[in-house]
XYZ file of C-alpha atoms in Angstrom:
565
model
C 126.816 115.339 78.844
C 129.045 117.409 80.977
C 132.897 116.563 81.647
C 133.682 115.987 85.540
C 136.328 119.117 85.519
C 134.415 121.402 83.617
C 131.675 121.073 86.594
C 134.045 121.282 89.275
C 135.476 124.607 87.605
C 131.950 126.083 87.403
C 129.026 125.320 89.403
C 126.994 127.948 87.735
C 126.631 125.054 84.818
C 125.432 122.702 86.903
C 122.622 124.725 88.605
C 121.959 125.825 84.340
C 122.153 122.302 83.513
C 119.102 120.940 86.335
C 117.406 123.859 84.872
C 117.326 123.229 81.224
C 116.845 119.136 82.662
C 113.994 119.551 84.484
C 112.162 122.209 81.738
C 113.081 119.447 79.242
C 111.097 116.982 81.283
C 108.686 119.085 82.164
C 106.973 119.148 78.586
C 107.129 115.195 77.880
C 104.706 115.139 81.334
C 101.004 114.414 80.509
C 98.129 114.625 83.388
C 98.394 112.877 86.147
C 95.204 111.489 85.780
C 95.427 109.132 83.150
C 98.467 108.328 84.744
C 100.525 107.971 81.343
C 103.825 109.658 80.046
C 104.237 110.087 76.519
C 107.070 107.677 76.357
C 104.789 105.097 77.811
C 101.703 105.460 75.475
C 104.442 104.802 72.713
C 105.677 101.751 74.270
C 101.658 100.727 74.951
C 100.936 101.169 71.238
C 103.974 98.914 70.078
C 102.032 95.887 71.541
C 102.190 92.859 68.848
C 101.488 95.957 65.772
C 97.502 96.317 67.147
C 96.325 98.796 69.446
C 96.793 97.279 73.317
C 93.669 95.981 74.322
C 91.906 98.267 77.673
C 94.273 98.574 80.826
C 93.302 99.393 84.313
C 92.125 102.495 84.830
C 93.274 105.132 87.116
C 91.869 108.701 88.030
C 93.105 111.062 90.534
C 90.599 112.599 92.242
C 90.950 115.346 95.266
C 93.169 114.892 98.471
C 95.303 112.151 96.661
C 92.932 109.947 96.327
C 93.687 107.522 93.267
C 90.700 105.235 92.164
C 91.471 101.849 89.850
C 89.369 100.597 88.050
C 89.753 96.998 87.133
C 87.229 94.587 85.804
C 84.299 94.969 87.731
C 86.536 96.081 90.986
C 87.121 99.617 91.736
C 89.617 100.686 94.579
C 90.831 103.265 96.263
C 94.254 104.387 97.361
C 94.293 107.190 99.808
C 97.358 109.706 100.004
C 100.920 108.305 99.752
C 99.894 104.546 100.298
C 102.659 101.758 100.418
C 100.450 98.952 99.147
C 101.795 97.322 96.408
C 99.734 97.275 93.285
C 100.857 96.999 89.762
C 98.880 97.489 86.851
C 101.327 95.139 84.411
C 99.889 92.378 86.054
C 95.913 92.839 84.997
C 96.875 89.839 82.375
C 97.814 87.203 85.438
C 94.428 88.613 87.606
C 92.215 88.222 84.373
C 93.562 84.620 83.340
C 93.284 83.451 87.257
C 89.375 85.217 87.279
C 89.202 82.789 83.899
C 90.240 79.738 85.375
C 89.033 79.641 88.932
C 85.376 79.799 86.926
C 86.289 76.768 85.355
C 87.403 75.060 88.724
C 84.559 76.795 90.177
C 82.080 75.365 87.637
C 83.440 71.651 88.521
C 83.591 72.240 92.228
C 80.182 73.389 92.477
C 78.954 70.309 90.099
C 80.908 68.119 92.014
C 79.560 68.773 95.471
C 75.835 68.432 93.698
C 76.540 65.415 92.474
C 77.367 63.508 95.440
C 74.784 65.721 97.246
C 77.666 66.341 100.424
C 75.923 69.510 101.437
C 72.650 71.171 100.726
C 74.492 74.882 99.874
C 77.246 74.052 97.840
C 80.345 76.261 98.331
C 83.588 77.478 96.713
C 86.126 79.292 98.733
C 89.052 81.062 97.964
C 91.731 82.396 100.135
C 94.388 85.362 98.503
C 97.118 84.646 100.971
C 99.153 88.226 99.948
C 96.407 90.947 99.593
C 97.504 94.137 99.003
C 95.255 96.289 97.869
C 92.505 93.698 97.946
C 92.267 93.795 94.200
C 91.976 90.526 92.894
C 89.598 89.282 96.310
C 87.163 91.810 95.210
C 87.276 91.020 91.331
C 87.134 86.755 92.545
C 84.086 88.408 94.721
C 82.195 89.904 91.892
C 83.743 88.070 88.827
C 83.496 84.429 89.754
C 80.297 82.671 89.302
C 79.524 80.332 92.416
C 82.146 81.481 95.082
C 81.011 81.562 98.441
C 83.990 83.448 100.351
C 87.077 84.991 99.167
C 89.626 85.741 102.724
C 91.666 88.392 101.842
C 94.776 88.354 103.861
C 97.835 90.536 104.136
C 100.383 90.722 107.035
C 100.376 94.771 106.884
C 97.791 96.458 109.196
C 97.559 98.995 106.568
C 97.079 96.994 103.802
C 94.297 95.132 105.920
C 92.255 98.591 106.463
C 92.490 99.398 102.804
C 91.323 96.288 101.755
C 87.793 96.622 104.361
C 87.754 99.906 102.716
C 87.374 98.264 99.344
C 85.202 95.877 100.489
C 82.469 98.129 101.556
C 83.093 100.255 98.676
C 82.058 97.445 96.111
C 79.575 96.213 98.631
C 80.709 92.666 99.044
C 81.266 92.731 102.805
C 79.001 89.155 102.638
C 81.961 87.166 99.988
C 85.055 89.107 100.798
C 86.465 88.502 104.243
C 89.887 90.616 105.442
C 92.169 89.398 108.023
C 95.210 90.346 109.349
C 97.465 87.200 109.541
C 100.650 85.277 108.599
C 100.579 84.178 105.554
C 102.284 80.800 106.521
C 100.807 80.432 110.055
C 97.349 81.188 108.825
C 97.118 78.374 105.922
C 98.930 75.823 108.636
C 95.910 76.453 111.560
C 93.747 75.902 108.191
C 94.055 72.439 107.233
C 92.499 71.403 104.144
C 89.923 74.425 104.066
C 90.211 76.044 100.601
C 88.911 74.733 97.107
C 91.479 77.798 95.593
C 94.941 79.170 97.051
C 96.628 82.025 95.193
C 100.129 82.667 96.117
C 101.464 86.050 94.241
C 103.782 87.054 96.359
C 107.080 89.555 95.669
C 109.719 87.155 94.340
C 110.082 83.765 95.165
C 106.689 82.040 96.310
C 108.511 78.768 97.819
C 108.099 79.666 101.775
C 104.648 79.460 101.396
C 104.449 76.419 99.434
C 104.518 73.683 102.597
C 101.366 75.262 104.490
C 99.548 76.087 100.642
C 99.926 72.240 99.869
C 98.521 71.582 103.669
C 95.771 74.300 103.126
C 93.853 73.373 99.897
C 91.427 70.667 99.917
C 91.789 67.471 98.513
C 91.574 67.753 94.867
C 92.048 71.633 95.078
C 93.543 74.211 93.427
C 97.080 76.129 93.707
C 97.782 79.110 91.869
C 101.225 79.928 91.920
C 103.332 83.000 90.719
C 106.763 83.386 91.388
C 108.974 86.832 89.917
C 112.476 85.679 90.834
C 113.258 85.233 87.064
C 116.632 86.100 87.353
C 117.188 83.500 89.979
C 115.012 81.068 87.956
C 116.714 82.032 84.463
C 120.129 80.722 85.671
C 122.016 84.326 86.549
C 122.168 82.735 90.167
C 122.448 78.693 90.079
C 123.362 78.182 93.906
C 120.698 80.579 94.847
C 118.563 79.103 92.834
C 118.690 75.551 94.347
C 118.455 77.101 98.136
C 115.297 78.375 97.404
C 113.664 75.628 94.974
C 115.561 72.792 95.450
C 116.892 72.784 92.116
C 120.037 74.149 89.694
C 119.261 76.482 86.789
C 120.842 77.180 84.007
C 121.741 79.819 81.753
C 120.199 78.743 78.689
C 117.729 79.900 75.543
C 114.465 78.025 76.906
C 115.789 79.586 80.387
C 111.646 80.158 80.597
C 110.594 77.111 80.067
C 113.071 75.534 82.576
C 112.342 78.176 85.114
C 108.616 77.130 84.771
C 109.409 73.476 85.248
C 112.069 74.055 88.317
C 108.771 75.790 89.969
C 106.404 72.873 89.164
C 109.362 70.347 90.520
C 109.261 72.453 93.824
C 105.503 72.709 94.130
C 105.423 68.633 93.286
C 108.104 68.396 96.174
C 106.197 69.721 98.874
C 103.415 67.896 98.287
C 104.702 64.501 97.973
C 105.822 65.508 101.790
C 102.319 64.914 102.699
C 101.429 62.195 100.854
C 99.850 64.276 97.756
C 100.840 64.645 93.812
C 100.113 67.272 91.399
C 98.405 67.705 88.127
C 99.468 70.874 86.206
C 96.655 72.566 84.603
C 98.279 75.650 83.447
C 102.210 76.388 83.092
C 102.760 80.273 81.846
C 105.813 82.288 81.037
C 104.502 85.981 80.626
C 106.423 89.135 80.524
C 108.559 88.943 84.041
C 107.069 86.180 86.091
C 106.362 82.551 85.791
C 102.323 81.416 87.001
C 101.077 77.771 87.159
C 97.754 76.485 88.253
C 97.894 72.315 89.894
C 95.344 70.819 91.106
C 96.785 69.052 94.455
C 95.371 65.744 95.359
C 95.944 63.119 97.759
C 97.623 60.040 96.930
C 100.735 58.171 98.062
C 101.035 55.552 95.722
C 100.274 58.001 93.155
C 103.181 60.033 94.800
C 105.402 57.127 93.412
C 105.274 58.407 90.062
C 107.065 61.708 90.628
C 110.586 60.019 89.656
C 109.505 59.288 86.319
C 108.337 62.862 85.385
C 111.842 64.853 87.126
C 115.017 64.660 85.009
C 118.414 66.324 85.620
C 119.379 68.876 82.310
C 122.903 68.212 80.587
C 123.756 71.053 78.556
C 126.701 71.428 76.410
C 128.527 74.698 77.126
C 129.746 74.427 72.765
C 126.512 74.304 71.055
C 123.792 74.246 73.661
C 122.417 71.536 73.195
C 120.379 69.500 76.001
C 119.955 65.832 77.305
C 117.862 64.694 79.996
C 118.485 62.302 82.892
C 115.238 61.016 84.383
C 115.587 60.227 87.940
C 113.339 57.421 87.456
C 111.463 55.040 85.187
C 108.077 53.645 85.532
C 106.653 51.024 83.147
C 103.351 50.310 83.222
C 101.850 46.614 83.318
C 98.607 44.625 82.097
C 98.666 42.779 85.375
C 100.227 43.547 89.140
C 100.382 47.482 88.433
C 103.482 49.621 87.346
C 106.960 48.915 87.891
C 109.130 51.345 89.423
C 112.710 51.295 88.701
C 116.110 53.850 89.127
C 117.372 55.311 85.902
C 120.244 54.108 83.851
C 122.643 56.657 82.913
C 124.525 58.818 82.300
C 122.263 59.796 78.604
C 125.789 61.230 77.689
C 129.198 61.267 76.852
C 131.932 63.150 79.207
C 131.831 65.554 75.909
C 129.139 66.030 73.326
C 128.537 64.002 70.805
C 127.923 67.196 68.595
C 131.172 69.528 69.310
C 132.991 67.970 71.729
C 132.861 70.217 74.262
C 131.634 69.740 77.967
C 128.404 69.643 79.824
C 126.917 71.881 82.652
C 124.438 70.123 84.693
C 120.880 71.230 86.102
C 117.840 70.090 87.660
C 116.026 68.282 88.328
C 112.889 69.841 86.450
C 109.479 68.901 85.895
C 109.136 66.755 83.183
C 105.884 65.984 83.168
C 103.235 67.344 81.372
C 102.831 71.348 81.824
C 99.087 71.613 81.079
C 95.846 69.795 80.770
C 95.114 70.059 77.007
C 91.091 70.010 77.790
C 91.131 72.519 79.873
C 92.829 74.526 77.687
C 90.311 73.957 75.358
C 87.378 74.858 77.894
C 89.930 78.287 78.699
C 89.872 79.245 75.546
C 85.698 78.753 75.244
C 84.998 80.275 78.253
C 81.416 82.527 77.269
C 82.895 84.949 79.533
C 86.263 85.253 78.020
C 85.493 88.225 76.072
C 84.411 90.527 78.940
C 88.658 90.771 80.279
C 90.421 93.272 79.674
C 93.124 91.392 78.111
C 90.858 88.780 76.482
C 92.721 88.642 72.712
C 96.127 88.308 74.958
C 94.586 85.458 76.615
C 92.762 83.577 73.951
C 96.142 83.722 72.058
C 98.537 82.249 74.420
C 96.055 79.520 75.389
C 95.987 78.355 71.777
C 99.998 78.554 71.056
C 99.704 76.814 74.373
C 97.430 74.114 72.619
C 99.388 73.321 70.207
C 102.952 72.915 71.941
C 104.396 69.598 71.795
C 104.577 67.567 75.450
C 108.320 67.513 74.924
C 110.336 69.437 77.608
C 112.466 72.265 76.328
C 112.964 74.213 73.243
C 115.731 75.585 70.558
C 115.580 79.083 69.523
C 116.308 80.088 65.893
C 118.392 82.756 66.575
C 120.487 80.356 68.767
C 121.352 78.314 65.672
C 122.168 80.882 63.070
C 124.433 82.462 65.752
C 126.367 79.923 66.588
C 126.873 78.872 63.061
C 127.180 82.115 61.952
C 124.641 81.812 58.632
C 121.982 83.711 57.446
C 118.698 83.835 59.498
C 116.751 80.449 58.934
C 113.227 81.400 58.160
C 111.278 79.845 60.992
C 108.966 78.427 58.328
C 111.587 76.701 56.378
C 113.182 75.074 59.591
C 109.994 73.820 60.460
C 109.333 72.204 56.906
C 112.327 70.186 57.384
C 112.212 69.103 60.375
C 108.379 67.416 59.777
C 109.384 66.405 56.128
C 112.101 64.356 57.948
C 109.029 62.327 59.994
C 109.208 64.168 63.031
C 107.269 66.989 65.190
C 107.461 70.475 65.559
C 105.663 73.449 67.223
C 106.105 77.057 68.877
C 106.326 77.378 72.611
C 104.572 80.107 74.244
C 107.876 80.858 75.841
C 109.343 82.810 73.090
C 108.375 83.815 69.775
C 111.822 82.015 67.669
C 111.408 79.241 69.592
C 111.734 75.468 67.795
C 110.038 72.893 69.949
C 110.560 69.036 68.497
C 110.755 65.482 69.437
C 113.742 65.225 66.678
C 117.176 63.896 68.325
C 119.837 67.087 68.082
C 121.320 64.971 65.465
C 118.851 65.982 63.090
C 118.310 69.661 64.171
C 122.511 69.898 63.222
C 121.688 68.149 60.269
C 119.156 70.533 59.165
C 121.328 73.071 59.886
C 124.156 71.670 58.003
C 122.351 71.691 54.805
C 121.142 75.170 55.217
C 124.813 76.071 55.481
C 125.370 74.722 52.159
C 122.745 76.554 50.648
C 123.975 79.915 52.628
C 127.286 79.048 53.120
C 129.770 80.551 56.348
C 133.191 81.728 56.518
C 134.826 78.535 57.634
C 138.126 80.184 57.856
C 137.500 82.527 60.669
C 135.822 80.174 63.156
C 138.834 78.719 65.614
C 139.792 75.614 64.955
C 138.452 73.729 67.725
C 135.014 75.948 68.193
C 131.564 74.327 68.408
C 130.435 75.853 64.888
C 133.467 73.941 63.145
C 133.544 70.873 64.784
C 129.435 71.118 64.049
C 129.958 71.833 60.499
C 132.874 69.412 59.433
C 130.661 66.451 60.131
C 128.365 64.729 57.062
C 124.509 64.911 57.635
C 122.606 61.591 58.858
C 119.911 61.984 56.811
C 118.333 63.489 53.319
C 117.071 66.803 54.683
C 114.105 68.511 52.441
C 113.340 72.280 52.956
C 110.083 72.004 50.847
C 107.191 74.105 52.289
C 105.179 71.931 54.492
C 101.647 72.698 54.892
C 101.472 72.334 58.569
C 104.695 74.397 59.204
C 102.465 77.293 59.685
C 100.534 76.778 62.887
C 96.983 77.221 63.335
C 96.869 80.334 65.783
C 99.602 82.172 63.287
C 97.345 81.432 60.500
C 94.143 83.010 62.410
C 96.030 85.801 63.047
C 95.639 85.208 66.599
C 97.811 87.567 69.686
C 100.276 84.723 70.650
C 103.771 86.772 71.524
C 102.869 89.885 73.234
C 105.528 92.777 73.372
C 106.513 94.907 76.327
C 103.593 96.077 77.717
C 104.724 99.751 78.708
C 108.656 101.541 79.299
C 110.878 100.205 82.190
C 108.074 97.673 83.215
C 109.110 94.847 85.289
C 107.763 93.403 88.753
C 108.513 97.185 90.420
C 110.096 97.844 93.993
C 109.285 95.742 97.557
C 107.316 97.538 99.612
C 106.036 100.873 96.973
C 103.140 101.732 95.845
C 103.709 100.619 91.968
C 100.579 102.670 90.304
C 100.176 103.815 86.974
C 101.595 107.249 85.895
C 103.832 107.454 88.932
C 107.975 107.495 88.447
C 109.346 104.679 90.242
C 111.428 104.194 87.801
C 114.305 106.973 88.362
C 117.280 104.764 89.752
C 116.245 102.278 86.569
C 117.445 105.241 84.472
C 120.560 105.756 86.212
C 121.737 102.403 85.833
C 121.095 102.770 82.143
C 122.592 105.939 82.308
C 120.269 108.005 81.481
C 119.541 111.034 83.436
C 115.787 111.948 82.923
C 114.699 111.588 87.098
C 112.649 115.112 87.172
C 113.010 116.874 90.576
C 110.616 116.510 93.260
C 109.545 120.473 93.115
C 108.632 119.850 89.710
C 106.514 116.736 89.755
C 106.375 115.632 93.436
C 108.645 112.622 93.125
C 110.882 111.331 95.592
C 113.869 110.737 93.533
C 116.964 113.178 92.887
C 118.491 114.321 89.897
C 122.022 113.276 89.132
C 124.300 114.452 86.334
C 126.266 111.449 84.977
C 129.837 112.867 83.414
C-alpha cells in the first residue's frame, strides 16, 4: 500500500509498483480455457464441504470462439459478444428443465384425456433469450414440447440464438424472433402452456402481458434479481415496482419471495385470474417461483385472505401479521368474505416496548404445492442435471417447511440477548416439547420456522439465559434485551433432546444450504457478456479495496489498474 505523497514525489514507484502488480497476477492466472482462476476453484471446492457437483463447461477454441456446454445444449459465442450469459445460474435452468417436465407430463395427459386435439402440444415461450440457452436445453431436455419461441429484443442476440439452433439441430422445436418482450406476449393472448420471465432485475413490467399470455391453467416461471430492492435496502423503491413495502429484516428472503408472489397474484386478479404457487425459491442472489395461472373471478375473491401487512418491532424483531381479509368457509351458501379486524398490535410491542415498522402486504398463502414437490424430487430424470444433489436437497428442506409465513434466525436471538450460541438442535427440542411446530426454511441455514406465538420463542430464550447467563449490567436500561429479559417465562420450558428436532433431509445427509458457488459471484453487469473465466469483476475489487484488476496488455481485459493509497 503506497502513501498518496510518497507517489506524487516519485513516479518511478508507481510505474515499479504496476509492474510488480501485474507479475503478481500474472502467476495466479490459469488457461483460459477452462475458464477458472485459482481463487475461484477454491471458492468452487468450499461448496457445502463436498466436491461441487459438474458446472457448465466452457472451451475456447480459435478466433474467440467460446463453446458452453450445458446439459444437452452446446453454444457458441463468437468474438467479443454482449449477450448476457451466466454460468451461476445452471441451478435455476436445471430446476425449470425439472419442472416444466412435470407440467409437461400433465399438459400432455390432459389434452389426451379430453381428446381436444389429435397431436397434443406443449409450448413454451422464453420471453428474454440471450444466448438461446435454456430454449435449446427446453428443446432437447423436455419430454413432449412441441415449440419453444425464443425471443430477445437485441438483433444480435436474435442471430446468435438461429446460430444455436442449427448448431443443435432443432430448427423444427426452437423458433427465434426478434420482438418486444411486452408487445409480443400482449398480440399473444392465451397462447403458451409455459412463460419464463428471467429477466435482469426486476421482472414486474412484464408481468401484465405474461398473466394475459399463458393459457388457462398455465404456467409462469418467474425470476426476479432485484434482491436488494426486495431485501428492504430500498422500501419506497420497492413498492413502485411491486406494489409492496419491504423490510429490512432476518427472513428478508422469505418476504422478498412473498412480495413477488403478491405482485404476480395482483396482476392476475386484473383479469379475472388467481394463482396457485407451485414452487417459491430463494437461491444464492435471486428469488424464482413457478404459479400455475388460472381463470376464475370468484376464485379471485380469495386473494384478501392470503395478503397480510408485516408489523415488525424495530427492539427485538419480532413480527405480526395483518391480513387484509378473512374468509370463512360454510357447509351451506359458500364462503363468507369479510374485512379484517385490527390492528394485531399494540402502538409498542408487547415484548420490549419499542415501536413497529410496517410492510406489505405479502403473500401469505401457501408458497408451494407439497405433491409436487414430492413428484420434483422423484423425477427419473433428476439425476441426469448437473446440479441434481443441489436440487434434490432444497426440494426436501422445502418439504418439510412449515406453511407458516416467516422465520427467526438463531443468530438473531443470541445477538440480541447477547448469550451463548443456542444449538439449533436444542432450540428446536423446546420449542416441540412445549406442543408446538418447528422446521428449517430453505431460506437460510439458522433459520427457526414455528407456529409458536413470540411469547414462547422469548420464553425459550429466557430460560436458556439462565442456564448461560448475560451481563445484565451493560445492556442500557431501556434496550430490547433488558426489557426482554426482566420479564418471568409463561410457560415450563424443557430443553430435552427431541427426536424429531433433527429433520429428515439433515439426517440423510442430504445438500440443503449450498455455499457461494464461486468468488465475487452475483447476478453480473447489464448488458456484458458474463462467461466463465472472464474478469468482470475488477470495479467489484475496487470497492472492496482491493487492487488485483490485471492490465489489459497482460490478460486482454478491459479494466484499468488503480493504486488505492
Amino acid at each position: 500500500m503506497l502513501i498518496a505523497s510518497k507517489l506524487s514525489r516519485n513516479p518511478h514507484v508507481i510505474i515499479t509498483s504496476v509492474k510488480n502488480l501485474v507479475r503478481r497476477q500474472s502467476r495466479g492466472v490459469v488457461s483460459r480455457i477452462t475458464g477458472l482462476e485459482e481463487q475461484d476453484s477454491k471458492f468452487l471446492a468450499m461448496a457445502d464441504s463436498e466436491p461441487r457437483e459438474p458446472k457448465a463447461c466452457i472451451t475456447e477454441q480459435e478466433d474467440k470462439v467460446k463453446v458452453i456446454s450445458e446439459g444437452q445444449a452446446k453454444i457458441i459465442v463468437r468474438g467479443q459478444s454482449k449477450v448476457f450469459y451466466n454460468p451461476v445460474q445452471e441451478f435455476n435452468r436445471d430446476i425449470s428443465v425439472a419442472i416444466l417436465n412435470l407440467i409437461a407430463e400433465d399438459v400432455l395427459n390432459e389434452q389426451i384425456a379430453k381428446n381436444e386435439t389429435s397431436k397434443p402440444s406443449f409450448r413454451i415461450l422464453e420471453a428474454l433469450s440471450a444466448t438461446g440457452l435454456r430454449s435449446i436445453r427446453y428443446a432437447k431436455e423436455i419430454s413432449g414440447v412441441t415449440e419453444v419461441i425464443a425471443n430477445d429484443l437485441s438483433k444480435h442476440a436474435v442471430e446468435m440464438i438461429r446460430q444455436n439452433v442449427q448448431d443443435n439441430k432443432i430448427e423444427s422445436v426452437v423458433t427465434p424472433n426478434h420482438a418486444d418482450a411486452t408487445l409480443f406476449m400482449h398480440q399473444h393472448r392465451n397462447e403458451f402452456d409455459a412463460i419464463d420471465l428471467d429477466p435482469f432485475g426486476c421482472p414486474s413490467i412484464f408481468l401484465d402481458s405474461a398473466v394475459q399470455s399463458v393459457k388457462n391453467g398455465g404456467v409462469l416461471l418467474v425470476t426476479a434479481t432485484d434482491m436488494a430492492v426486495l431485501a428492504g435496502n430500498s422500501a419506497e423503491t420497492c413498492f413502485v415496482k411491486y406494489g409492496a413495502v419491504s423490510l429490512r429484516s432476518k427472513c428478508c428472503h422469505e418476504i422478498g419471495l412473498r412480495i413477488l408472489l403478491q405482485c404476480i397474484s395482483s396482476h392476475a386478479n386484473r383479469y379475472g385470474k388467481y394463482i396457485e404457487p407451485l414452487f417459491s425459491m430463494s437461491a444464492d442472489f435471486y428469488v424464482r417461483v413457478a404459479v400455475k395461472v388460472r381463470n376464475g373471478a370468484n376464485k379471485c375473491k380469495y386473494t384478501t385472505s392470503k395478503l397480510s401487512m408485516v408489523y415488525q418491532c424495530v427492539g427485538c424483531g419480532t413480527f405480526t401479521l395483518q391480513p387484509l381479509g378473512n374468509c370463512q368457509e360454510r357447509e351451506k351458501g359458500g364462503p363468507k368474505f369479510s374485512v379484517a379486524h385490527g390492528p394485531t398490535v399494540n402502538s409498542s410491542c408487547e415484548h420490549c416496548g419499542h415501536r413497529h415498522h410496517v410492510g406489505g402486504p405479502i403473500w401469505t398463502g401457501p408458497l408451494y404445492a407439497q405433491q409436487f414437490l414430492l413428484r420434483l424430487a422423484n423425477w427419473p430424470g433428476l439425476d441426469a442435471l448437473g446440479t441434481a444433489k443441489r436440487i434434490r436437497g432444497i426440494v426436501t428442506v422445502m418439504g418439510e417447511e412449515l406453511d407458516t409465513p416467516l422465520y427467526y434466525t438463531v443468530d438473531q436471538l443470541c445477538s440480541l440477548l447477547r448469550v451463548e450460541a443456542i444449538p439449533t438442535i436444542t432450540i428446536r427440542s423446546a420449542i416441540l416439547n412445549a406442543g408446538f411446530k418447528v422446521s428449517y426454511s430453505h431460506c437460510k441455514s439458522t433459520s427457526l420456522k414455528t407456529d409458536a406465538p413470540a411469547s414462547v420463542v422469548w420464553d425459550v430464550m429466557r430460560a436458556w439465559e439462565k442456564e448461560k447467563p448475560t451481563r445484565r449490567d451493560k445492556f442500557a436500561e431501556n434496550s430490547a434485551a433488558l426489557r426482554i429479559l426482566s420479564k418471568e417465562t409463561s410457560i415450563a420450558v424443557d430443553f430435552t433432546p427431541n427426536s424429531e428436532a433433527n429433520p429428515p433431509s439433515r439426517l440423510a445427509g442430504l445438500t440443503r444450504f449450498q455455499n457461494n458457488p464461486a468468488a465475487f459471484w452475483g447476478p453480473g453487469a447489464r448488458s456484458h457478456a458474463r462467461l466463465l473465466g472472464e474478469d468482470t469483476q475488477c470495479k467489484s475489487r475496487q470497492n472492496q479495496g482491493i487492487s488485483t484488476c490485471v492490465l489489459p496488455s497482460v490478460l486482454n481485459r478491459n479494466c484499468s489498474t488503480k493504486i488505492n493509497d
